[in-house]
Amino acid sequence: MARTSGGSGSAQVAAPSGKLVDRVPKVERVSPGTVKVYVWELPVRVWHWVNALAIFTLFVTGVYIGNPFVQPIPIEATEASNFFMGWARDIHFITAFIFTLGWIGRLYWLIWGNRYAAEHPFRKDFWKGMWETLKFYLFLPNKKQHYVGHNPLAMFSYWLLGIMSLIMVLTGFYMLFEPQPESFWGKLFAWVPWIFGPSFMVRSWHRIVAWLIMIFVVVHVYMAIRDDVLEKSGTLSSIFTGYKVAPEEAVREELAKKSD
């Protein structure tokens, strides 16, 4: 059992036992029938904001590298006075390494994080729930249930983001080290064209997926705001505090379901 705190008004929420992968979250009662659940652990929250900043930085610098839209006015008529592109490339490459480390760290936390750090799509109810959630966001009649952590549609989109991130990492590092084929890093990514095609195709993949990730960002922000406004679950504040608000019965049902 997971006991919710709150003095004399404490309540118990049924929870599974004996399973490491189903660790019981921190639950606190905030009002009759409503509890506050510790959903997003600190590593997840830190990764979210580091990843968001990295994506924004990579996109802006990447667009500039592909099509310089700012030309600084040179102070002197020398090459050294116009190093704007060099700075853009340096920032892009350094941020790419940070983005890659974050991606690896998030994979690690899929295994060692709490029950809300990951969701497994290999279940019939996952896909049914995703369909009902999609209808909810499209303002269609639906039977969407209340999800304490990620709803199935959000989780599916994060799996897609993970795949797109991997494509960006592979194609990006290949392009970075393509001029150095005999170096360690050049040899490490030499196989990338076998999957994505010759050099110009690798670049096309990199640019197309970058725009797809930006579309994901727009949809992600919309879903978070809509979820927060309609369900009043504290979705937006939860990525700062880690806590979401949910009906006690929804938490009870979710814990029982994940114990099956």
PDB file of N, CA and C in Angstrom, residues 101-146:
ATOM      1  N   LEU A 101      24.818  13.310 -25.303  1.00  0.00           N
ATOM      2  CA  LEU A 101      24.960  12.820 -23.928  1.00  0.00           C
ATOM      3  C   LEU A 101      23.608  12.788 -23.230  1.00  0.00           C
ATOM      4  N   GLY A 102      22.778  13.797 -23.477  1.00  0.00           N
ATOM      5  CA  GLY A 102      21.436  13.812 -22.892  1.00  0.00           C
ATOM      6  C   GLY A 102      20.591  12.659 -23.398  1.00  0.00           C
ATOM      7  N   TRP A 103      20.712  12.354 -24.682  1.00  0.00           N
ATOM      8  CA  TRP A 103      19.954  11.245 -25.272  1.00  0.00           C
ATOM      9  C   TRP A 103      20.369   9.921 -24.632  1.00  0.00           C
ATOM     10  N   ILE A 104      21.664   9.732 -24.448  1.00  0.00           N
ATOM     11  CA  ILE A 104      22.160   8.507 -23.806  1.00  0.00           C
ATOM     12  C   ILE A 104      21.686   8.437 -22.357  1.00  0.00           C
ATOM     13  N   GLY A 105      21.752   9.572 -21.652  1.00  0.00           N
ATOM     14  CA  GLY A 105      21.300   9.608 -20.264  1.00  0.00           C
ATOM     15  C   GLY A 105      19.827   9.290 -20.124  1.00  0.00           C
ATOM     16  N   ARG A 106      19.022   9.771 -21.077  1.00  0.00           N
ATOM     17  CA  ARG A 106      17.573   9.492 -21.015  1.00  0.00           C
ATOM     18  C   ARG A 106      17.301   8.014 -21.251  1.00  0.00           C
ATOM     19  N   LEU A 107      18.063   7.376 -22.130  1.00  0.00           N
ATOM     20  CA  LEU A 107      17.919   5.935 -22.329  1.00  0.00           C
ATOM     21  C   LEU A 107      18.224   5.183 -21.039  1.00  0.00           C
ATOM     22  N   TYR A 108      19.256   5.625 -20.347  1.00  0.00           N
ATOM     23  CA  TYR A 108      19.620   5.006 -19.069  1.00  0.00           C
ATOM     24  C   TYR A 108      18.479   5.144 -18.071  1.00  0.00           C
ATOM     25  N   TRP A 109      17.854   6.317 -18.046  1.00  0.00           N
ATOM     26  CA  TRP A 109      16.797   6.546 -17.061  1.00  0.00           C
ATOM     27  C   TRP A 109      15.494   5.835 -17.419  1.00  0.00           C
ATOM     28  N   LEU A 110      15.354   5.400 -18.661  1.00  0.00           N
ATOM     29  CA  LEU A 110      14.203   4.570 -19.017  1.00  0.00           C
ATOM     30  C   LEU A 110      14.213   3.283 -18.205  1.00  0.00           C
ATOM     31  N   ILE A 111      15.416   2.825 -17.872  1.00  0.00           N
ATOM     32  CA  ILE A 111      15.568   1.569 -17.135  1.00  0.00           C
ATOM     33  C   ILE A 111      15.524   1.794 -15.634  1.00  0.00           C
ATOM     34  N   TRP A 112      16.213   2.849 -15.167  1.00  0.00           N
ATOM     35  CA  TRP A 112      16.384   3.037 -13.733  1.00  0.00           C
ATOM     36  C   TRP A 112      15.460   4.089 -13.133  1.00  0.00           C
ATOM     37  N   GLY A 113      14.669   4.754 -13.949  1.00  0.00           N
ATOM     38  CA  GLY A 113      13.750   5.753 -13.413  1.00  0.00           C
ATOM     39  C   GLY A 113      12.517   5.123 -12.793  1.00  0.00           C
ATOM     40  N   ASN A 114      11.616   5.954 -12.301  1.00  0.00           N
ATOM     41  CA  ASN A 114      10.392   5.436 -11.693  1.00  0.00           C
ATOM     42  C   ASN A 114       9.417   4.956 -12.766  1.00  0.00           C
ATOM     43  N   ARG A 115       8.233   4.575 -12.344  1.00  0.00           N
ATOM     44  CA  ARG A 115       7.255   3.981 -13.258  1.00  0.00           C
ATOM     45  C   ARG A 115       6.823   4.941 -14.358  1.00  0.00           C
ATOM     46  N   TYR A 116       7.021   6.241 -14.159  1.00  0.00           N
ATOM     47  CA  TYR A 116       6.592   7.220 -15.150  1.00  0.00           C
ATOM     48  C   TYR A 116       7.704   7.620 -16.110  1.00  0.00           C
ATOM     49  N   ALA A 117       8.881   7.058 -15.946  1.00  0.00           N
ATOM     50  CA  ALA A 117      10.007   7.405 -16.816  1.00  0.00           C
ATOM     51  C   ALA A 117       9.893   6.754 -18.188  1.00  0.00           C
ATOM     52  N   ALA A 118       9.035   5.737 -18.307  1.00  0.00           N
ATOM     53  CA  ALA A 118       8.887   5.043 -19.589  1.00  0.00           C
ATOM     54  C   ALA A 118       7.525   4.374 -19.637  1.00  0.00           C
ATOM     55  N   GLU A 119       7.086   4.078 -20.833  1.00  0.00           N
ATOM     56  CA  GLU A 119       5.841   3.347 -21.038  1.00  0.00           C
ATOM     57  C   GLU A 119       6.075   2.397 -22.191  1.00  0.00           C
ATOM     58  N   HIS A 120       5.542   1.193 -22.088  1.00  0.00           N
ATOM     59  CA  HIS A 120       5.811   0.177 -23.096  1.00  0.00           C
ATOM     60  C   HIS A 120       4.614   0.050 -24.048  1.00  0.00           C
ATOM     61  N   PRO A 121       4.850   0.222 -25.359  1.00  0.00           N
ATOM     62  CA  PRO A 121       3.752   0.223 -26.330  1.00  0.00           C
ATOM     63  C   PRO A 121       3.284  -1.159 -26.757  1.00  0.00           C
ATOM     64  N   PHE A 122       3.895  -2.210 -26.225  1.00  0.00           N
ATOM     65  CA  PHE A 122       3.567  -3.555 -26.694  1.00  0.00           C
ATOM     66  C   PHE A 122       2.384  -4.149 -25.934  1.00  0.00           C
ATOM     67  N   ARG A 123       1.320  -3.356 -25.839  1.00  0.00           N
ATOM     68  CA  ARG A 123       0.107  -3.818 -25.178  1.00  0.00           C
ATOM     69  C   ARG A 123      -1.092  -3.301 -25.968  1.00  0.00           C
ATOM     70  N   LYS A 124      -2.141  -4.089 -26.004  1.00  0.00           N
ATOM     71  CA  LYS A 124      -3.328  -3.704 -26.758  1.00  0.00           C
ATOM     72  C   LYS A 124      -3.957  -2.447 -26.185  1.00  0.00           C
ATOM     73  N   ASP A 125      -4.008  -2.323 -24.850  1.00  0.00           N
ATOM     74  CA  ASP A 125      -4.653  -1.161 -24.248  1.00  0.00           C
ATOM     75  C   ASP A 125      -3.856   0.122 -24.493  1.00  0.00           C
ATOM     76  N   PHE A 126      -2.545   0.000 -24.765  1.00  0.00           N
ATOM     77  CA  PHE A 126      -1.742   1.186 -25.075  1.00  0.00           C
ATOM     78  C   PHE A 126      -2.241   1.822 -26.363  1.00  0.00           C
ATOM     79  N   TRP A 127      -2.434   1.009 -27.400  1.00  0.00           N
ATOM     80  CA  TRP A 127      -2.858   1.538 -28.690  1.00  0.00           C
ATOM     81  C   TRP A 127      -4.306   2.014 -28.650  1.00  0.00           C
ATOM     82  N   LYS A 128      -5.133   1.331 -27.900  1.00  0.00           N
ATOM     83  CA  LYS A 128      -6.513   1.791 -27.743  1.00  0.00           C
ATOM     84  C   LYS A 128      -6.539   3.132 -27.021  1.00  0.00           C
ATOM     85  N   GLY A 129      -5.729   3.239 -25.976  1.00  0.00           N
ATOM     86  CA  GLY A 129      -5.656   4.498 -25.240  1.00  0.00           C
ATOM     87  C   GLY A 129      -5.100   5.623 -26.095  1.00  0.00           C
ATOM     88  N   MET A 130      -4.157   5.308 -26.979  1.00  0.00           N
ATOM     89  CA  MET A 130      -3.585   6.330 -27.851  1.00  0.00           C
ATOM     90  C   MET A 130      -4.639   6.866 -28.818  1.00  0.00           C
ATOM     91  N   TRP A 131      -5.480   5.985 -29.330  1.00  0.00           N
ATOM     92  CA  TRP A 131      -6.536   6.397 -30.252  1.00  0.00           C
ATOM     93  C   TRP A 131      -7.549   7.297 -29.547  1.00  0.00           C
ATOM     94  N   GLU A 132      -7.949   6.937 -28.342  1.00  0.00           N
ATOM     95  CA  GLU A 132      -8.899   7.759 -27.594  1.00  0.00           C
ATOM     96  C   GLU A 132      -8.280   9.109 -27.221  1.00  0.00           C
ATOM     97  N   THR A 133      -6.990   9.110 -26.915  1.00  0.00           N
ATOM     98  CA  THR A 133      -6.307  10.355 -26.578  1.00  0.00           C
ATOM     99  C   THR A 133      -6.199  11.260 -27.797  1.00  0.00           C
ATOM    100  N   LEU A 134      -5.936  10.676 -28.958  1.00  0.00           N
ATOM    101  CA  LEU A 134      -5.867  11.460 -30.187  1.00  0.00           C
ATOM    102  C   LEU A 134      -7.203  12.141 -30.462  1.00  0.00           C
ATOM    103  N   LYS A 135      -8.304  11.427 -30.258  1.00  0.00           N
ATOM    104  CA  LYS A 135      -9.624  12.020 -30.462  1.00  0.00           C
ATOM    105  C   LYS A 135      -9.864  13.156 -29.471  1.00  0.00           C
ATOM    106  N   PHE A 136      -9.338  13.014 -28.262  1.00  0.00           N
ATOM    107  CA  PHE A 136      -9.470  14.064 -27.246  1.00  0.00           C
ATOM    108  C   PHE A 136      -8.806  15.356 -27.716  1.00  0.00           C
ATOM    109  N   TYR A 137      -7.598  15.251 -28.261  1.00  0.00           N
ATOM    110  CA  TYR A 137      -6.875  16.441 -28.706  1.00  0.00           C
ATOM    111  C   TYR A 137      -7.451  17.029 -29.987  1.00  0.00           C
ATOM    112  N   LEU A 138      -8.211  16.226 -30.737  1.00  0.00           N
ATOM    113  CA  LEU A 138      -8.850  16.705 -31.962  1.00  0.00           C
ATOM    114  C   LEU A 138     -10.277  17.165 -31.713  1.00  0.00           C
ATOM    115  N   PHE A 139     -10.666  17.268 -30.440  1.00  0.00           N
ATOM    116  CA  PHE A 139     -12.002  17.732 -30.044  1.00  0.00           C
ATOM    117  C   PHE A 139     -13.102  16.813 -30.572  1.00  0.00           C
ATOM    118  N   LEU A 140     -12.818  15.521 -30.637  1.00  0.00           N
ATOM    119  CA  LEU A 140     -13.799  14.535 -31.071  1.00  0.00           C
ATOM    120  C   LEU A 140     -14.326  13.775 -29.864  1.00  0.00           C
ATOM    121  N   PRO A 141     -15.533  13.183 -29.959  1.00  0.00           N
ATOM    122  CA  PRO A 141     -16.036  12.359 -28.855  1.00  0.00           C
ATOM    123  C   PRO A 141     -15.032  11.260 -28.528  1.00  0.00           C
ATOM    124  N   ASN A 142     -14.771  11.052 -27.250  1.00  0.00           N
ATOM    125  CA  ASN A 142     -13.731  10.102 -26.884  1.00  0.00           C
ATOM    126  C   ASN A 142     -13.997   9.503 -25.509  1.00  0.00           C
ATOM    127  N   LYS A 143     -13.255   8.460 -25.213  1.00  0.00           N
ATOM    128  CA  LYS A 143     -13.333   7.804 -23.906  1.00  0.00           C
ATOM    129  C   LYS A 143     -11.957   7.830 -23.231  1.00  0.00           C
ATOM    130  N   LYS A 144     -11.281   8.946 -23.396  1.00  0.00           N
ATOM    131  CA  LYS A 144      -9.943   9.087 -22.825  1.00  0.00           C
ATOM    132  C   LYS A 144     -10.006   9.019 -21.302  1.00  0.00           C
ATOM    133  N   GLN A 145      -9.162   8.170 -20.720  1.00  0.00           N
ATOM    134  CA  GLN A 145      -9.088   8.089 -19.271  1.00  0.00           C
ATOM    135  C   GLN A 145      -8.052   9.074 -18.752  1.00  0.00           C
ATOM    136  N   HIS A 146      -8.005   9.245 -17.450  1.00  0.00           N
ATOM    137  CA  HIS A 146      -7.026  10.161 -16.858  1.00  0.00           C
ATOM    138  C   HIS A 146      -5.712   9.413 -16.658  1.00  0.00           C
TER     139      HIS A 146
END
